[in-house]
Coordinates of C-alpha atoms and ligand atoms in Angstrom, one line a residue:
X1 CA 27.5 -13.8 -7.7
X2 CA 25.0 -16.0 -6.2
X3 CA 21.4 -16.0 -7.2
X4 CA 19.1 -13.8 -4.6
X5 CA 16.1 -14.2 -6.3
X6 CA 13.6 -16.1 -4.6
X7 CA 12.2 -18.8 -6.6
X8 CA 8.2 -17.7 -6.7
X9 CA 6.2 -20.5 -4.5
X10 CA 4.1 -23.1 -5.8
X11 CA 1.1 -22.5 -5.8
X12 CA 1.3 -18.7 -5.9
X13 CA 0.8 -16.9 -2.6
X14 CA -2.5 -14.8 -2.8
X15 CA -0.7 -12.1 -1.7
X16 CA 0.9 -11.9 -5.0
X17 CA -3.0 -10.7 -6.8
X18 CA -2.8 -7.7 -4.5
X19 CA -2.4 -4.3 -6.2
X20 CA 1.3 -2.9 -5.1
X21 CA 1.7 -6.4 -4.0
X22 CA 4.7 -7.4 -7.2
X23 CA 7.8 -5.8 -6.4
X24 CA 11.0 -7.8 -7.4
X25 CA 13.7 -5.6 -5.6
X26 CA 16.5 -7.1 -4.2
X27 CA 16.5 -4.5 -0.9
X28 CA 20.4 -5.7 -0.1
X29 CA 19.0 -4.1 3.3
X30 CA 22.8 -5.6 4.5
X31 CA 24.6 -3.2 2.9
X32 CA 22.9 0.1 3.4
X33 CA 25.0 1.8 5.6
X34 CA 27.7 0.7 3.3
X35 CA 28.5 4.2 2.1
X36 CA 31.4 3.9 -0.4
X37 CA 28.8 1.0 -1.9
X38 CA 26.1 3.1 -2.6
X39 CA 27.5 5.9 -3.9
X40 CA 29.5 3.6 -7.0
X41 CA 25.8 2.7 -7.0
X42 CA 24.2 5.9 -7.3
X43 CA 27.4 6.3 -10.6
X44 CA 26.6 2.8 -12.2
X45 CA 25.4 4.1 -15.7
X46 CA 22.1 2.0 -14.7
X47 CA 21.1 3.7 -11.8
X48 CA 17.7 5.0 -12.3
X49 CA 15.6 6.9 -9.4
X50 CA 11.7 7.2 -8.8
X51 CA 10.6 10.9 -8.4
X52 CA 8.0 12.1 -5.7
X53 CA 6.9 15.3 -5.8
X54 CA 5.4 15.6 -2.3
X55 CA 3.1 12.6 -2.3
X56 CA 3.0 12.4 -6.0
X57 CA 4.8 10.6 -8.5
X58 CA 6.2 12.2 -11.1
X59 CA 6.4 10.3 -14.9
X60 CA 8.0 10.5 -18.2
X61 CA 5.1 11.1 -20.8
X62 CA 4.2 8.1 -23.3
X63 CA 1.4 7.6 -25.1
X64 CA 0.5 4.1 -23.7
X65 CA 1.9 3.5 -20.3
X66 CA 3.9 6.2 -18.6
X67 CA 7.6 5.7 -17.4
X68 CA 8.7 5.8 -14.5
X69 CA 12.4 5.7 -13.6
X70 CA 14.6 8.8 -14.2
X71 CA 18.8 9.0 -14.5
X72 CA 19.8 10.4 -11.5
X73 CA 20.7 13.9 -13.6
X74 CA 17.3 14.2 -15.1
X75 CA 16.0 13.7 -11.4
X76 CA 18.1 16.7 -10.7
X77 CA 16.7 18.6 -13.7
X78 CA 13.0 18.1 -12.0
X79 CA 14.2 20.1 -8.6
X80 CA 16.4 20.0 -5.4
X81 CA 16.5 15.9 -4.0
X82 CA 15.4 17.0 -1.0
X83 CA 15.9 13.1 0.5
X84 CA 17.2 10.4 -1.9
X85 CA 17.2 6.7 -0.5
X86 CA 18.0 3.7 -1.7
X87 CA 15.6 0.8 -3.0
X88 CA 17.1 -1.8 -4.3
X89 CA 18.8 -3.7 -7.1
X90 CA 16.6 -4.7 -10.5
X91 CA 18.7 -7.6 -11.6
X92 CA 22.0 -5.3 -11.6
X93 CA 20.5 -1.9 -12.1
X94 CA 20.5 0.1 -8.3
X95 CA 17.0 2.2 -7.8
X96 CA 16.4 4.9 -5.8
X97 CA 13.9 7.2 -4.8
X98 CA 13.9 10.8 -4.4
X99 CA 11.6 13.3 -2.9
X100 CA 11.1 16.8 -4.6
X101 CA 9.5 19.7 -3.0
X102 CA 5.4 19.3 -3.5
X103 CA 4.1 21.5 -6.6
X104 CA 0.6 21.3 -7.3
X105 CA -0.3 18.6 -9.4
X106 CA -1.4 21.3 -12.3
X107 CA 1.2 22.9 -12.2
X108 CA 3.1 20.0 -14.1
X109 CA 6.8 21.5 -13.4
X110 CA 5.9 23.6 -16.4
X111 CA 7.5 20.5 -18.7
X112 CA 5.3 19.4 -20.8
X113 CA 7.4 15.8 -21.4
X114 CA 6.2 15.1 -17.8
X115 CA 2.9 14.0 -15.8
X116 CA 1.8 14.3 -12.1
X117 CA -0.5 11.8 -11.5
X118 CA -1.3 10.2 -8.1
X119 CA -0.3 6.7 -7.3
X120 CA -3.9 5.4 -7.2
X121 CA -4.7 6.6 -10.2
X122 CA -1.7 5.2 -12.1
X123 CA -2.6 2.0 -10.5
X124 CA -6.7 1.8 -11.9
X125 CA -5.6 3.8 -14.9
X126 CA -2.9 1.0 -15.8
X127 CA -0.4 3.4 -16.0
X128 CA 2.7 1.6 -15.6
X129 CA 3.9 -2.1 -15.8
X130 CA 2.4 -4.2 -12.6
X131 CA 6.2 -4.3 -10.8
X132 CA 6.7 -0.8 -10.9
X133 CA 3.4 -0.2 -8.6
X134 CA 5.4 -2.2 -5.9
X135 CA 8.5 -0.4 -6.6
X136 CA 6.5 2.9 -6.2
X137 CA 4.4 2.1 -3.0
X138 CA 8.1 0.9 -1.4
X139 CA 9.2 4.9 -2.5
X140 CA 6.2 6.7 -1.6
X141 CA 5.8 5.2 2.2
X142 CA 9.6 5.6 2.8
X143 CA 9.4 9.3 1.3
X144 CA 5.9 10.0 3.6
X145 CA 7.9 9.1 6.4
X146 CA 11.0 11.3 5.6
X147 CA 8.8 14.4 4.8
X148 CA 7.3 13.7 8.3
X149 CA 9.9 12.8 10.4
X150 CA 12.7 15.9 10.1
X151 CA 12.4 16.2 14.0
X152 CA 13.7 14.2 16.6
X153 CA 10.9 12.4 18.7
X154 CA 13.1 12.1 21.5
X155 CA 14.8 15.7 21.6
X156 CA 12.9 17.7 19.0
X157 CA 16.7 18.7 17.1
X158 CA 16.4 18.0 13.6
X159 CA 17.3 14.6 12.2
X160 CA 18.9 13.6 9.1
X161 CA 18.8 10.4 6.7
X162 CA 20.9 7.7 7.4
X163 CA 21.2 4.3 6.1
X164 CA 20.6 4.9 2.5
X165 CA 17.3 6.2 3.7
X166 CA 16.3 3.1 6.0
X167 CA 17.0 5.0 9.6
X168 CA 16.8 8.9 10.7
X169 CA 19.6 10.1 13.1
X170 CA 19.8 12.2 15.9
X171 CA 23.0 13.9 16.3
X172 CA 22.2 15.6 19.2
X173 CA 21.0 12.5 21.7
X174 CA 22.0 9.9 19.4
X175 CA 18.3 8.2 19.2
X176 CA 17.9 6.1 16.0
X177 CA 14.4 6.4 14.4
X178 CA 13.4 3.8 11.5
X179 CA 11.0 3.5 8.7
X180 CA 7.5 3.0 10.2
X181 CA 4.5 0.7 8.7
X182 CA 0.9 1.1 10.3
X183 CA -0.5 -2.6 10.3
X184 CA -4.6 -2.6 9.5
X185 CA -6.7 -5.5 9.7
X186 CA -9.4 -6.2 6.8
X187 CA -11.8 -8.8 7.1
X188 CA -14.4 -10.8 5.4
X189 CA -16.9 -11.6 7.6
X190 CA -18.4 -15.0 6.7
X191 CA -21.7 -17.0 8.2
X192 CA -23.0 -20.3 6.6
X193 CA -23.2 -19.2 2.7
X194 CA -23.2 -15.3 3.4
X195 CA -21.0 -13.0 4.1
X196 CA -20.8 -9.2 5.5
X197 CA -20.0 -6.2 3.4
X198 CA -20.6 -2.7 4.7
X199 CA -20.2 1.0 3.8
X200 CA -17.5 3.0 5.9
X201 CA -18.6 6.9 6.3
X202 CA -16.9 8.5 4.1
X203 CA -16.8 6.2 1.4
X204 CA -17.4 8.2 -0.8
X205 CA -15.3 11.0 -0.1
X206 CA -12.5 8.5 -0.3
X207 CA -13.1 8.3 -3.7
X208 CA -15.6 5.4 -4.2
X209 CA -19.0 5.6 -5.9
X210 CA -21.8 5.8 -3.9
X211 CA -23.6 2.3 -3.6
X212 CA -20.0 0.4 -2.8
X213 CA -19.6 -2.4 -0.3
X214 CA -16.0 -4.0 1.0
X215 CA -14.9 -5.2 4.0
X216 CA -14.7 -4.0 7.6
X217 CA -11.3 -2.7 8.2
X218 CA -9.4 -1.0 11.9
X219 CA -6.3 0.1 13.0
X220 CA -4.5 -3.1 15.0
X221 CA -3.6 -1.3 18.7
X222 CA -0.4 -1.8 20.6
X223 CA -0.4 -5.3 22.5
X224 CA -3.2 -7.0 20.4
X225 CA -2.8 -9.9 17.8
X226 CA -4.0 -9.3 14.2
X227 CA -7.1 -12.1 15.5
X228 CA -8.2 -10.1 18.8
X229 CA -8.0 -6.9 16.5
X230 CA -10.4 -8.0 14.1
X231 CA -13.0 -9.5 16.6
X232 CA -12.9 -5.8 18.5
X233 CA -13.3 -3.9 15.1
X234 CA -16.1 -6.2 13.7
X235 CA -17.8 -6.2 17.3
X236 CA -17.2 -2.1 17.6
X237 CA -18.6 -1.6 13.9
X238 CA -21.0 -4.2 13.2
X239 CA -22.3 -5.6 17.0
X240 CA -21.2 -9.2 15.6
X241 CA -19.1 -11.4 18.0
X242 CA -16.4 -13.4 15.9
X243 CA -15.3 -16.6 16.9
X244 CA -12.1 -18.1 14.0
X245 CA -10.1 -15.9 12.4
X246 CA -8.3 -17.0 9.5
X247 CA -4.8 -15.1 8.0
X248 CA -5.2 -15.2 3.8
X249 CA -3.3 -12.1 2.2
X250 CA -1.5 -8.9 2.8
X251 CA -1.0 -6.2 1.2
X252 CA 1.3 -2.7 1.2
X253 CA -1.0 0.1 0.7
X254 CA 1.0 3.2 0.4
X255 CA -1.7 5.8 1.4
X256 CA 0.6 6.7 3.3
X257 CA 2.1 3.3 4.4
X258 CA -0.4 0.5 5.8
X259 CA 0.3 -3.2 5.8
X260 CA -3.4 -4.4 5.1
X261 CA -3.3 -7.7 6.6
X262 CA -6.6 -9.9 5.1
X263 CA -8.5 -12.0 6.9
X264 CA -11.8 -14.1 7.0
X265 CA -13.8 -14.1 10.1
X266 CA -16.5 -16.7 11.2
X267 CA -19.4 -15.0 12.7
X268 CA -21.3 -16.2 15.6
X269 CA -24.1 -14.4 15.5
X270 CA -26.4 -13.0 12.7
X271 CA -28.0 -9.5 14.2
X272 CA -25.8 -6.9 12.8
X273 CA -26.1 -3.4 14.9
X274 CA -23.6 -1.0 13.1
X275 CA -22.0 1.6 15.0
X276 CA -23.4 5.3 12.7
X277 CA -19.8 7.1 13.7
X278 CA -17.7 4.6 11.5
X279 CA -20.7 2.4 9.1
X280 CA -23.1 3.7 7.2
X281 CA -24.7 0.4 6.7
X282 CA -24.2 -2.9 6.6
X283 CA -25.9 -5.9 5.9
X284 CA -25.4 -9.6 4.9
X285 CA -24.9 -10.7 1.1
X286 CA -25.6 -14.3 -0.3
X287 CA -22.5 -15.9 -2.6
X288 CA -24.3 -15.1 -5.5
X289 CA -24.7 -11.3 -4.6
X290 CA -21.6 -11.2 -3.8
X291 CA -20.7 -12.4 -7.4
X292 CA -22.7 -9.7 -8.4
X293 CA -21.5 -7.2 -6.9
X294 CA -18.3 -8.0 -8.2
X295 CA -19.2 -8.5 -11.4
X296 CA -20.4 -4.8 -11.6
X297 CA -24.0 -6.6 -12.3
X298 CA -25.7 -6.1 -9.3
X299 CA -29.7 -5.0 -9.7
X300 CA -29.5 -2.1 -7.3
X301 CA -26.1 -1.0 -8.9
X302 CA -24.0 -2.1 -5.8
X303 CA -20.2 -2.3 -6.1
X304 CA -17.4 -3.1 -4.4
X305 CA -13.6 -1.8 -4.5
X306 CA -11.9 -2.1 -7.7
X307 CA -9.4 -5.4 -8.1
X308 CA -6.2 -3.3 -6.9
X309 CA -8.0 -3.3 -3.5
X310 CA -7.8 -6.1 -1.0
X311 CA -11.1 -6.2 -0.2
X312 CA -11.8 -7.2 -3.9
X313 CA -9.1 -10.4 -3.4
X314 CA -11.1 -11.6 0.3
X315 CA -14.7 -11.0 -1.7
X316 CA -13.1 -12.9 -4.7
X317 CA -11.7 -16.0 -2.9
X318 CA -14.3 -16.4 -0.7
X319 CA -16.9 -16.3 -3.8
X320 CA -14.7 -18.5 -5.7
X321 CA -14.2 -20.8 -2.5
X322 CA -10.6 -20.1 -2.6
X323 CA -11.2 -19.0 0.9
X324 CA -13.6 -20.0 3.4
Ligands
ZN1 ZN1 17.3 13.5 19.5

């Protein structure tokens, strides 16, 4: 058979430093609605599934990193599959993901051979190996959008998986519904040697420490380009008109499935005037604050994201000069 890896470019893309960013799966999207193929798929003795409980992953105790992947029979063991859907091939070995009713977290299915631990933390906790994150944020989006998509949007019947869990159908009007990613713009906002970091309300409840800086961040809107959305969102939040915008990384960020598309953003103008519904505060930062920051050396005990986040990447390059 012929080789479908991809060779990785030269020099790496940054997207690759991104947390959930490494995910070697060969999606064979092609073949999903192949059903007589994915079912000698789901029998190949190396078919192994990720488990969501709800929105959390469910692992096989170890005492360094956790493991992931289940056989398909000790998936079944955990609960009813309420969905199961295909993700891809590792080298020859088919995985799947499957979605379990939600149990609280404590509860632990009463095994005491398994952990419930949420996909953020596995990720800053080092959990599991570094291609298995991207293999998990793949299952934990598509299973998000299964849990929240049993109805029609067209008719209101109920729908069911189709397409090895790429597509829901309709049986009733026949409308197709497909897997849906929410595209966000983050940016570094840069002016002569400084650049913008500022604090989102609820920073803090989202499960940063207090005193942390990152990048401005908004929802793109239907009909605009990634560029227009970041000069609206850095205008609406910060009062600071943008002129270039500049692509340099993506990222999938399964919470609960955003493409975080990163960008640096030349400022015009200096006078920041933050809107108090969205920013706390935010204020400009020299190159060698920034380093700082990043460091975890700051004076005043300012921090930004951890590395797993995008905004650590843009704040990284853009020290580094990587990106400007
Ligand atoms: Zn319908």
């Amino acid at each position: 058979m012929q080789d479908r890896q991809f060779p990785p470019p030269r020099p790496p893309e940054p997207s690759a430093s991104a947390g959930f960013a490494v995910n070697r799966l060969d999606r064979r999207s092609e073949r999903r609605d192949d059903a007589d193929w994915i079912d000698a798929l789901k029998q190949a003795p190396g078919a192994r599934v990720l488990v969501l409980s709800g929105e959390i992953p469910v692992l096989k105790k170890a005492s360094e990193h956790h493991a992931a992947p289940f056989t398909l029979d000790e998936a079944a063991g955990l609960g009813a599959m309420r969905e199961i859907a295909f993700l891809g091939l590792d080298g020859d070995a088919p995985l799947f993901a499957a979605l379990i009713d939600a149990r609280a977290p404590e509860e632990d299915l009463n095994r005491e051979d398994i952990a419930m631990v949420d996909l953020r933390s596995i990720a800053t906790q080092d959990l599991l190996p570094v291609e298995m994150l991207g293999a998990f944020a793949q299952a934990k989006s598509l299973m998000h959008w299964h849990a929240t998509h049993r109805f029609c949007a067209n008719c209101g019947a109920p729908t069911r998986l189709a397409a090895a869990g790429w597509r829901r159908a309709c049986d009733a009007c026949g409308k197709q519904h497909f897997p849906r990613t929410d595209p966000v713009v983050i940016m570094l906002v840069v002016n002569g040697g400084d650049c913008l970091l500022g604090r989102h309300v609820g920073t803090v409840r989202a499960g940063y420490p207090k005193g942390t800086y990152s990048c401005l961040a908004g929802y793109v809107e239907s009909g605009e380009t990634c560029e227009d959305a970041v000069r609206r969102e850095v205008f609406e939040e910060a009062g600071i008109k943008i002129g270039r915008v500049d692509y340099y990384a993506s990222q999938p960020w399964p919470f609960p499935a955003t493409l975080m598309i990163g960008c640096i953003a030349e400022a015009i103008g200096r006078d920041v005037q933050i809107d108090p519904k969205e920013i706390e505060d935010a204020r400009w930062f020299s190159r060698e604050e920034a380093e700082l920051i990043l460091t975890d050396a700051h004076p005043d005990g300012l921090r930004c994201p951890p590395k797993l986040a995008i905004a650590n990447l843009l704040i990284s390059a853009w020290v580094s000069g990587e990106a400007r």
